[in-house]
Each structure stands twice: as structure tokens, then as C-alpha cells.
Tab-separated table of C-alpha atoms in Angstrom:
chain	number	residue	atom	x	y	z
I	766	UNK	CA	-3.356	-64.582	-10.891
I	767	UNK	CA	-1.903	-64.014	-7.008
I	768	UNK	CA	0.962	-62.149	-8.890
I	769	UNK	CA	-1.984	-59.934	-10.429
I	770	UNK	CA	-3.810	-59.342	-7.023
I	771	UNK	CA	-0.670	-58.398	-5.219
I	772	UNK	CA	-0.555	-55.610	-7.807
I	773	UNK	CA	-3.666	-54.546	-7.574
I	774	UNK	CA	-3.381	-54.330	-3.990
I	775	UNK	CA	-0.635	-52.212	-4.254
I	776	UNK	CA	-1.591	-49.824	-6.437
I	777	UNK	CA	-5.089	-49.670	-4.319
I	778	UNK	CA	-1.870	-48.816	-1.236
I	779	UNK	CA	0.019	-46.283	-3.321
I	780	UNK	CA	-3.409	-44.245	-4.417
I	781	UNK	CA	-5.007	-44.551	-1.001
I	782	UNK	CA	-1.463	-42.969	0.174
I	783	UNK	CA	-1.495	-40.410	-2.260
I	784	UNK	CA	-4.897	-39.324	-1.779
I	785	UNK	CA	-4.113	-38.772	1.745
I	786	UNK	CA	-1.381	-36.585	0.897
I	787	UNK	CA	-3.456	-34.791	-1.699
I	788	UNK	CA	-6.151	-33.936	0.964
I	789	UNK	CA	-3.617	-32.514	3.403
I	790	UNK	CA	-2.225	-30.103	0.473
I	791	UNK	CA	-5.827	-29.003	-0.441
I	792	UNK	CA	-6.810	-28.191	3.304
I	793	UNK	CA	-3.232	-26.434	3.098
I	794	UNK	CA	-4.656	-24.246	-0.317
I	795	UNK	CA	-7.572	-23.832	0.850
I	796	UNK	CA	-6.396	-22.131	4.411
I	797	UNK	CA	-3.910	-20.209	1.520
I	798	UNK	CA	-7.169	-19.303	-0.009
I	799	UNK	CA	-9.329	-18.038	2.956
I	800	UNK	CA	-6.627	-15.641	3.729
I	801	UNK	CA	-5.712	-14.545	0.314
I	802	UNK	CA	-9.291	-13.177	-0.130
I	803	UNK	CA	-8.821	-11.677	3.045
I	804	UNK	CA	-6.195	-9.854	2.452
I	805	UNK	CA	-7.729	-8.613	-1.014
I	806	UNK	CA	-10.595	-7.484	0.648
I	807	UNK	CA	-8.155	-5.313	3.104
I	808	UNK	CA	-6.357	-4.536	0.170
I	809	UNK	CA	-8.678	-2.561	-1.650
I	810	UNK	CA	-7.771	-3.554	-5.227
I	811	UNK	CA	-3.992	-2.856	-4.362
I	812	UNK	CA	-1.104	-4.904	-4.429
I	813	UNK	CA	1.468	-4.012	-1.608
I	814	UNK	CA	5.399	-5.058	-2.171
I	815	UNK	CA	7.574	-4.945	0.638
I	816	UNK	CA	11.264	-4.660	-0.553
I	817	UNK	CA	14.588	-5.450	1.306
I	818	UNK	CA	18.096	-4.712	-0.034
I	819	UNK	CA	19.809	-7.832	1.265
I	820	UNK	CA	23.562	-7.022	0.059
I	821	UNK	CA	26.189	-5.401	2.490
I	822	UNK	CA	25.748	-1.381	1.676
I	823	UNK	CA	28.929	-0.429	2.869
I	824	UNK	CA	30.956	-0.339	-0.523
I	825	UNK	CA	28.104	1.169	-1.921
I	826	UNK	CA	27.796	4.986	-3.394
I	827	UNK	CA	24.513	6.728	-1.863
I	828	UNK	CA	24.324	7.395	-6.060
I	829	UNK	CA	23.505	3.638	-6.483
I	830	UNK	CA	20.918	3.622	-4.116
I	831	UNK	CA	19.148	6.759	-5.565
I	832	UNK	CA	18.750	5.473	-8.819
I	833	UNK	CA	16.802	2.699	-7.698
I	834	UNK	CA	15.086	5.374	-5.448
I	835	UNK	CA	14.044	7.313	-8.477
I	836	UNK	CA	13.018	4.559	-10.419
I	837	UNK	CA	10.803	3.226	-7.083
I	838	UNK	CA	9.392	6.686	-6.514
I	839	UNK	CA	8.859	8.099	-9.698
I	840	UNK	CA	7.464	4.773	-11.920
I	841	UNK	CA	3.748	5.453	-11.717
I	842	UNK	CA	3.283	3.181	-8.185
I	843	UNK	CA	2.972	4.539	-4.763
I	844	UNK	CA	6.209	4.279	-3.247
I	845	UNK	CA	6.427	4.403	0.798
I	846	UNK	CA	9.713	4.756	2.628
I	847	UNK	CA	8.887	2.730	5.847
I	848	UNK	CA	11.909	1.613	7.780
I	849	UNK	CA	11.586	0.284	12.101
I	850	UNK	CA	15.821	0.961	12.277
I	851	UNK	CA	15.448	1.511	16.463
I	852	UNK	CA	17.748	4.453	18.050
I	853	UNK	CA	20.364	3.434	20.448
I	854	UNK	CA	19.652	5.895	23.609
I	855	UNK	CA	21.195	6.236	27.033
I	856	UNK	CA	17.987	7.318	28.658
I	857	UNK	CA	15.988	4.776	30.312
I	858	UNK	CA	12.232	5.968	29.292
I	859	UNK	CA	12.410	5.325	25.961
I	860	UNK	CA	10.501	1.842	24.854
I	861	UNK	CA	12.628	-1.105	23.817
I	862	UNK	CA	12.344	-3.473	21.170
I	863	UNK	CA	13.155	-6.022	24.093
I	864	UNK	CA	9.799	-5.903	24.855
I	865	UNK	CA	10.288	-4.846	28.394
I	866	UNK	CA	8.580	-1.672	28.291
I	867	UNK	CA	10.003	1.509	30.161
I	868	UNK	CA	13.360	0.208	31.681
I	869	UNK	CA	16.443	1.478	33.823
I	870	UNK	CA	19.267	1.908	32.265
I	871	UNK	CA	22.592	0.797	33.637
I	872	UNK	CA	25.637	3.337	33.535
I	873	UNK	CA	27.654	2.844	30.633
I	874	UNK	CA	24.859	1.411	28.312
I	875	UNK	CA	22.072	1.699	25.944
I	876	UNK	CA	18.537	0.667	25.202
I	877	UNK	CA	17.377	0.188	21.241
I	878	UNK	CA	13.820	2.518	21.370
I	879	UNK	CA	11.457	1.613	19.028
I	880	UNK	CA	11.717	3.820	16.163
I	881	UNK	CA	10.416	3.846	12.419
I	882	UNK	CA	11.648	5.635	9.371
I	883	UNK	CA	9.206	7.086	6.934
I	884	UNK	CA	8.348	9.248	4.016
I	885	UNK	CA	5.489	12.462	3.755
I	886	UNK	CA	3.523	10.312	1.579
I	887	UNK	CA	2.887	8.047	4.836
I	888	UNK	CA	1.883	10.574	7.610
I	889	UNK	CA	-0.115	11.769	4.635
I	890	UNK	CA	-1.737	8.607	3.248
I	891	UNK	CA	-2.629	6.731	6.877
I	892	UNK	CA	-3.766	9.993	8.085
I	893	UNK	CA	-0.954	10.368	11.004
I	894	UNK	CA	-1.577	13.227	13.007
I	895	UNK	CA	0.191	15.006	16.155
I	896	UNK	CA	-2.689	15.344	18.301
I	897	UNK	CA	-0.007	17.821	20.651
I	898	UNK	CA	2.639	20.017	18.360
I	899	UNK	CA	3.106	19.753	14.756
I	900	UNK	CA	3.830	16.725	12.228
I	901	UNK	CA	7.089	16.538	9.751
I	902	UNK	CA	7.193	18.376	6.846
I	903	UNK	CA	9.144	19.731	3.675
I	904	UNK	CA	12.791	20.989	5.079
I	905	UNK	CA	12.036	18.146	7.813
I	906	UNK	CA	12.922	15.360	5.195
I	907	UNK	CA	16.586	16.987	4.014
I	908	UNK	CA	20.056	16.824	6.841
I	909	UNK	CA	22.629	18.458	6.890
I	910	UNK	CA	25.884	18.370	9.490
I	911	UNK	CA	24.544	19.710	12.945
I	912	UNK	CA	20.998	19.807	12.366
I	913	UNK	CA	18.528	18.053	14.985
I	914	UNK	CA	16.524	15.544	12.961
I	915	UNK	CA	12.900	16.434	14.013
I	916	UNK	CA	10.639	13.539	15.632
I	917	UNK	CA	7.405	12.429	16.353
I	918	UNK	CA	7.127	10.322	19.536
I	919	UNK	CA	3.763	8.011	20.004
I	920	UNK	CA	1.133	9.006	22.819
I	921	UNK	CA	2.667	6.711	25.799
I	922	UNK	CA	4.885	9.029	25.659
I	923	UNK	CA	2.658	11.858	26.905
I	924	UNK	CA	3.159	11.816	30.481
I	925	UNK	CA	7.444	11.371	29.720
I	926	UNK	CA	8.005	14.247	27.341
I	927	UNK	CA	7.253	17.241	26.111
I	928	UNK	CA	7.431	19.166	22.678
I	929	UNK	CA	10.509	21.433	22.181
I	930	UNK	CA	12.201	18.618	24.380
I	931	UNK	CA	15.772	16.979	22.721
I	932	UNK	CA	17.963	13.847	23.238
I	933	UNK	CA	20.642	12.361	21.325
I	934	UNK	CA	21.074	8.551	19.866
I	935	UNK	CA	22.995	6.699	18.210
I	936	UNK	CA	21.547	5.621	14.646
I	937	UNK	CA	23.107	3.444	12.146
I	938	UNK	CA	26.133	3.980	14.762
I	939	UNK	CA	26.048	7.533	14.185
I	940	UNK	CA	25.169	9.622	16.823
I	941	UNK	CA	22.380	13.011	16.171
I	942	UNK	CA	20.454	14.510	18.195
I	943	UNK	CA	16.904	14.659	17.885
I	944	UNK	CA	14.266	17.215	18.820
I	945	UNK	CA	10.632	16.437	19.524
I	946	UNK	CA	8.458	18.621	17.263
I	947	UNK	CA	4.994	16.343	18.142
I	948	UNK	CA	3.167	13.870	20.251
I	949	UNK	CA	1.228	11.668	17.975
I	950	UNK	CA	-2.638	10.703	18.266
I	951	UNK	CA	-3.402	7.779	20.156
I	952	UNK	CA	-4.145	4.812	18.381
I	953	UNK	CA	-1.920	6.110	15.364
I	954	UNK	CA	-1.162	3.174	12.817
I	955	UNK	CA	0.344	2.403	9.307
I	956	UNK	CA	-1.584	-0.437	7.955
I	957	UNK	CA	0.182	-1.253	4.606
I	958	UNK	CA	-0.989	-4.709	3.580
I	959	UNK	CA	1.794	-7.328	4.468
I	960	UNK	CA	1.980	-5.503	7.865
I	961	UNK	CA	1.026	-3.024	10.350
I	962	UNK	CA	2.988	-0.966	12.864
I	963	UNK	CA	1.052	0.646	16.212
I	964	UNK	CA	3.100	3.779	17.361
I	965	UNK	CA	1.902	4.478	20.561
I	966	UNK	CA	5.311	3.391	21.536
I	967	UNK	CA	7.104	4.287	18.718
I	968	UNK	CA	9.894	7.111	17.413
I	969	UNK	CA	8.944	8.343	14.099
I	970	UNK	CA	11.746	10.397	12.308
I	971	UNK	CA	12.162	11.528	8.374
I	972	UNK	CA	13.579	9.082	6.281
I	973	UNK	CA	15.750	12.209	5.133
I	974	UNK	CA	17.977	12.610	2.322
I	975	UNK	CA	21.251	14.400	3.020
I	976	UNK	CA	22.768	17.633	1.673
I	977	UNK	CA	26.255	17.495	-0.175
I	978	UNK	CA	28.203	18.479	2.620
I	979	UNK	CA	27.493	15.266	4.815
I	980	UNK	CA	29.667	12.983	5.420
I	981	UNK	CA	28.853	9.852	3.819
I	982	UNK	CA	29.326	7.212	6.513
I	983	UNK	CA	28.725	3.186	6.735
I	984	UNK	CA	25.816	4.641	8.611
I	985	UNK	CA	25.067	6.789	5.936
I	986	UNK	CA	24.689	4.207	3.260
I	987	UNK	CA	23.229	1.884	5.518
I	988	UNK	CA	20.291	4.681	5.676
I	989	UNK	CA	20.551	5.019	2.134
I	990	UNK	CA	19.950	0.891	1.393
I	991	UNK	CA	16.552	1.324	4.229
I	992	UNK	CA	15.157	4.008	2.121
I	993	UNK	CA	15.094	1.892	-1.236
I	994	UNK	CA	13.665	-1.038	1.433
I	995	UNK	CA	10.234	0.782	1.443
I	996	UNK	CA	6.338	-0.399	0.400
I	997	UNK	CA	5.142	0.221	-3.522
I	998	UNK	CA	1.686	0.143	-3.445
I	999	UNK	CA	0.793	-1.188	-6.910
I	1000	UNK	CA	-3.099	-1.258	-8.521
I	1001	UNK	CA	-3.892	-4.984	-9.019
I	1002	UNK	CA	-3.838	-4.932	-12.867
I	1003	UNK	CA	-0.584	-3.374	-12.857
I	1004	UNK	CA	1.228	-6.952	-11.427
I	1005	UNK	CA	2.079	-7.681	-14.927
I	1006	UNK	CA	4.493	-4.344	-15.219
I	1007	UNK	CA	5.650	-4.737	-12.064
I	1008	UNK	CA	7.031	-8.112	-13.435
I	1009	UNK	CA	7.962	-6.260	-16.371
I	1010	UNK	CA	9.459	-3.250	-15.287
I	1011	UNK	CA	10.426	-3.653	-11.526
I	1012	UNK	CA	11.705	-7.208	-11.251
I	1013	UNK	CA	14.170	-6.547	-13.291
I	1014	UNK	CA	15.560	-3.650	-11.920
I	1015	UNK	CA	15.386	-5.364	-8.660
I	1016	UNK	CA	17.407	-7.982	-10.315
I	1017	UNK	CA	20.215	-5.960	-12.128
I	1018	UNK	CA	21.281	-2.664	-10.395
I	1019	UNK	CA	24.161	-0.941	-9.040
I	1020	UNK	CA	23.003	-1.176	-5.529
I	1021	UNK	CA	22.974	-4.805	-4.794
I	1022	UNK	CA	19.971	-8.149	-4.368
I	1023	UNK	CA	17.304	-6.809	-3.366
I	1024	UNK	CA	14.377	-9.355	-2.343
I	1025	UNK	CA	10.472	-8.731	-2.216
I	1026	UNK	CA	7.293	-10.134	-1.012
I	1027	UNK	CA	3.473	-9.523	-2.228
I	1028	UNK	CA	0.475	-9.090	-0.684
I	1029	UNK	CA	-1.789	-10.955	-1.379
I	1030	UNK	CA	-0.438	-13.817	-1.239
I	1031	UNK	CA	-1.964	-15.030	-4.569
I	1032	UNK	CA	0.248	-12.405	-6.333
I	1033	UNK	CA	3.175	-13.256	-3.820
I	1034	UNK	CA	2.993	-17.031	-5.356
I	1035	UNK	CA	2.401	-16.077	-8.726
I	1036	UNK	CA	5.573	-13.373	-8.498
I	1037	UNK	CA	7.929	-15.176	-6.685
I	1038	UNK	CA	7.170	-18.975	-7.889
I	1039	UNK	CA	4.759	-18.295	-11.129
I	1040	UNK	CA	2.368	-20.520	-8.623
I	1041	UNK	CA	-1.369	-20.008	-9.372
I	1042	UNK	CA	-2.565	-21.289	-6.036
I	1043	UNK	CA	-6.084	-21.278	-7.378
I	1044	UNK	CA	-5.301	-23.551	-10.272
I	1045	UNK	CA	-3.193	-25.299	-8.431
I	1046	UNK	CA	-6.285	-25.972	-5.938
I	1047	UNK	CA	-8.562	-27.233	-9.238
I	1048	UNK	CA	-5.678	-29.565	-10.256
I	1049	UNK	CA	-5.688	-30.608	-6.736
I	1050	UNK	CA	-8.885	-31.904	-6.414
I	1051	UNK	CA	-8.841	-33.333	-10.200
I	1052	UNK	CA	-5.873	-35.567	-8.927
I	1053	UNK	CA	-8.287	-36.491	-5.834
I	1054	UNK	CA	-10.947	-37.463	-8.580
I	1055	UNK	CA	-8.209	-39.214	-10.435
I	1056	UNK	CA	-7.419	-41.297	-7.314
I	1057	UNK	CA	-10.330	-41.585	-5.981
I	1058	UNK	CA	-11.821	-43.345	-9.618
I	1059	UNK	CA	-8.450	-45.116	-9.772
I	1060	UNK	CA	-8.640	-46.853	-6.480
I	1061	UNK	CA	-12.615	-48.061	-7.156
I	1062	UNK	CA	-11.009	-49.724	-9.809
I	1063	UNK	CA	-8.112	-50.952	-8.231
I	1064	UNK	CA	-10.641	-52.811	-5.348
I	1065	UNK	CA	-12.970	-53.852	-8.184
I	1066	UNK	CA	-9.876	-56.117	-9.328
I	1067	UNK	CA	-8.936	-57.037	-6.175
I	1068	UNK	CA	-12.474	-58.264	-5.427
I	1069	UNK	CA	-12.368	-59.436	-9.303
I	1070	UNK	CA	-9.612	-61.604	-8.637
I	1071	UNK	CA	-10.784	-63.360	-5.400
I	1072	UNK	CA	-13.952	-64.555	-7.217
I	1073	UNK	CA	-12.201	-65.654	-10.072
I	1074	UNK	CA	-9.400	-67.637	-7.814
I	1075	UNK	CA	-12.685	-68.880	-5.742
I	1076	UNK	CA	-14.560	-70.307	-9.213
I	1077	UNK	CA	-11.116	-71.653	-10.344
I	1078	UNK	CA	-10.675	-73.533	-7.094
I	1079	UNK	CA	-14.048	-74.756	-6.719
């Protein structure tokens, strides 16, 4: 009978414990929850990926990465080449991704100024206007040996430079120089679901395809690998292809790993871990039923086994 009641109590131990445990992952789900619906409700009925080519580029052929181009840009999704790949520049105005704001240079060095890569479709898209000069466009988007890759450069910039104005940096440890064609609107943003960049301070230059008579460089490829690390924009029904169609390629190409993350973060779990975090929730708090019911029993015996000890000893 003692033998019995030491088992009971233990079980009562090991439930109690659990359930614990079980209410610390729900409260966990549930904060997963609060933000998934969130982000669904910023999302709009869309589905963002955010893709990263996470294998060394540099023995790479710019043909491997633009056949998974292609396939990213011309499989029914919305595909956004979105790339912050900061210029190396000698001149002290430019902002830093230190974090320091405008800084003086020292002789014989270099600063990394915030700058992001993109696509038309995303001046076009989040509405990203030059409130002084014009935007990038068409012939903007293609290089070729000696041109000056055209820029956009956020509104602190205002008071610091002017349109028609030119510097050179060094990008993807090749050097270019760049002309400033426009001064962006203040406040200009690119909100794309799993992130958001403000450009006030910001660089923003083509994420340009080459001609055939540039020199393909480490730098080169390295360019190539950021432009297939982009944004698809997805409808929400359309998760199923993507793990039909997309995954795979993402899996199996000539280019290399690539990794990915969704937003929300419902169809991040369910993509990247087949996790439904919503069923996962409702078996959750069945287990907490489970142990709750199982440990009312477990003290009933306890308390069971005290009277009957009680009776047998008088």
C-alpha cells in the first residue's frame, strides 16, 4: 500500500511538472500567434519569402545564377531584387552602417555607406519617388565597362549633395563610379513583410545585369548570387506550389544552397518544419486537459490511500 502511494505521488510530481512546462510552451504559441495574425493583417493576403544563397559564389558561372533568376522572376510570383550590399567610399559624408552617422574619414581609409540594391518592380510597387531629379529606369538596370551606375541617395542627404554630382566606391571590391541622378522623398520606405528598410540614409543603386563585354569578377558573381537573394511575394493560397515548385529548385540547382524564410510566421513553420503552430496550440492545451484530469486522479489516490492505511490501522 506505501509502495502504491509513493507512486501515486510521483506521478501527481511528474504531471504537475509537465503541466508547468506545457503552460510555458502555450504562452510561447500563443505570443507566436498574436504576431502571426499581425503580420497577416500587414500582409494583405500575401506571403513574403526572403531568400539567401548561402554557398561561396566565386566558382560559380553568372549562367547558374540566371537560371534560378528566370525561374524566380518569371514563375507567376512577384519577385523583388532587394539587396543592403553597403559601398566602400573614401568620403567622409556618406552614412555608415557603424551607426555613427556622418563621420571623418582618416587618410588612407574607407567608410561602408549604407546602400541597397533593388529592382524597377520595387521603386514601382512601394511607390519610391525622387522628390528632387529623376528615379532609375530601363537602360539604368543594364552595365557595361565604364559606365557610371546611376543612384538615388535618401533625403539626409539634401543639404550634402546635389543631382548631376559623382563619386566612386568600391562594391563587391570592385571599384565604379556612381552618379547621382535623384534625391529621394523623405520618409521613403520598402515595407516587404519580414522587414522594412527607411532610406533617408540610404544609397539606392540598380541591381543591374551586365552586358557581354564585362568582366566577370568574384565581385561580379558575388552581385550575381544578391540578385537571386531577393523577396517573392507569393498570394496565400499559392504556399502549396511554392512547396511544389520553388523548394525544390531552391534545393537542387546549379547555383548553390540557398535558404528561405516566410512571413507569416505560420507559413514560415509550416514551410520550414511542416509545424502547424495552431494545431500544435489545440494539442497543447488537450495535453493540459490530459494532465490536469490525470493529476485529480493521481491526488484522489493519494488521498484514497491515506484513508484506507488510516481504517487499516485503526
Amino acid at each position: 500500500m506505501k509502495r502504491k502511494r509513493v507512486l501515486f505521488i510521483l506521478a501527481a510530481v511528474v504531471m504537475a511538472v509537465l503541466a508547468v512546462g506545457d503552460v510555458f510552451f502555450i504562452l510561447a504559441l500563443n505570443n507566436l500567434i498574436t504576431y502571426d495574425k499581425k503580420e497577416k493583417d500587414r500582409n494583405k493576403g500575401f506571403h513574403y519569402i526572403s531568400i539567401q544563397h548561402e554557398s561561396s559564389p566565386i566558382k560559380k558561372e553568372v549562367e547558374d545564377f540566371q537560371e534560378v533568376y528566370d525561374f524566380l522572376a518569371n514563375s507567376g510570383g512577384q519577385y523583388y531584387e532587394m539587396y543592403a550590399q553597403s559601398l566602400g567610399v573614401e568620403d567622409g559624408s556618406f552614412f555608415d552602417y557603424g551607426g555613427r552617422g556622418l563621420m571623418t574619414v582618416k587618410s588612407g581609409q574607407y567608410i561602408n555607406a549604407k546602400a541597397l540594391q533593388v529592382s524597377q518592380n520595387v521603386l514601382e510597387d512601394y511607390h519610391i519617388e525622387a522628390a528632387e531629379g529623376r528615379s532609375l529606369g530601363g537602360e539604368d538596370f543594364v552595365y557595361y565597362p565604364g559606365k557610371r551606375i546611376p543612384v538615388l541617395i535618401g533625403s539626409a542627404y539634401r543639404d550634402i549633395y546635389q543631382v548631376g554630382g559623382t563619386f566612386w566606391a568600391e562594391y563587391l571590391f570592385d571599384w565604379y563610379e556612381f552618379e547621382i541622378i535623384g534625391i529621394l522623398k523623405e520618409g521613403a520606405a520598402t515595407d516587404w513583410g519580414i522587414g522594412m528598410y527607411w532610406l533617408d540614409e540610404f544609397i539606392m543603386m540598380p541591381s543591374f545585369s551586365i552586358t557581354g563585354k564585362t568582366e566577370v569578377t568574384d565581385g561580379i558573381r558575388i552581385h550575381y548570387a544578391n540578385k537571386t537573394s531577393g523577396v517573392l511575394k507569393i498570394p496565400a493560397e499559392e504556399q502549396e506550389r511554392f512547396e511544389k515548385d520553388y523548394r525544390p529548385m531552391l534545393k537542387s540547382n546549379r547555383a548553390g544552397e540557398y535558404s528561405w524564410s516566410v512571413s507569416p510566421i505560420s507559413a514560415g513553420y509550416q514551410s520550414l518544419m511542416g509545424v502547424d503552430i495552431y494545431l500544435l496550440r489545440n494539442l497543447a492545451y488537450l495535453l493540459l486537459a490530459g494532465l490536469a484530469v490525470g493529476e485529480i486522479m493521481a491526488v484522489c489516490q493519494i488521498k484514497k490511500t491515506v484513508i484506507h492505511r488510516k481504517v487499516i490501522l485503526g
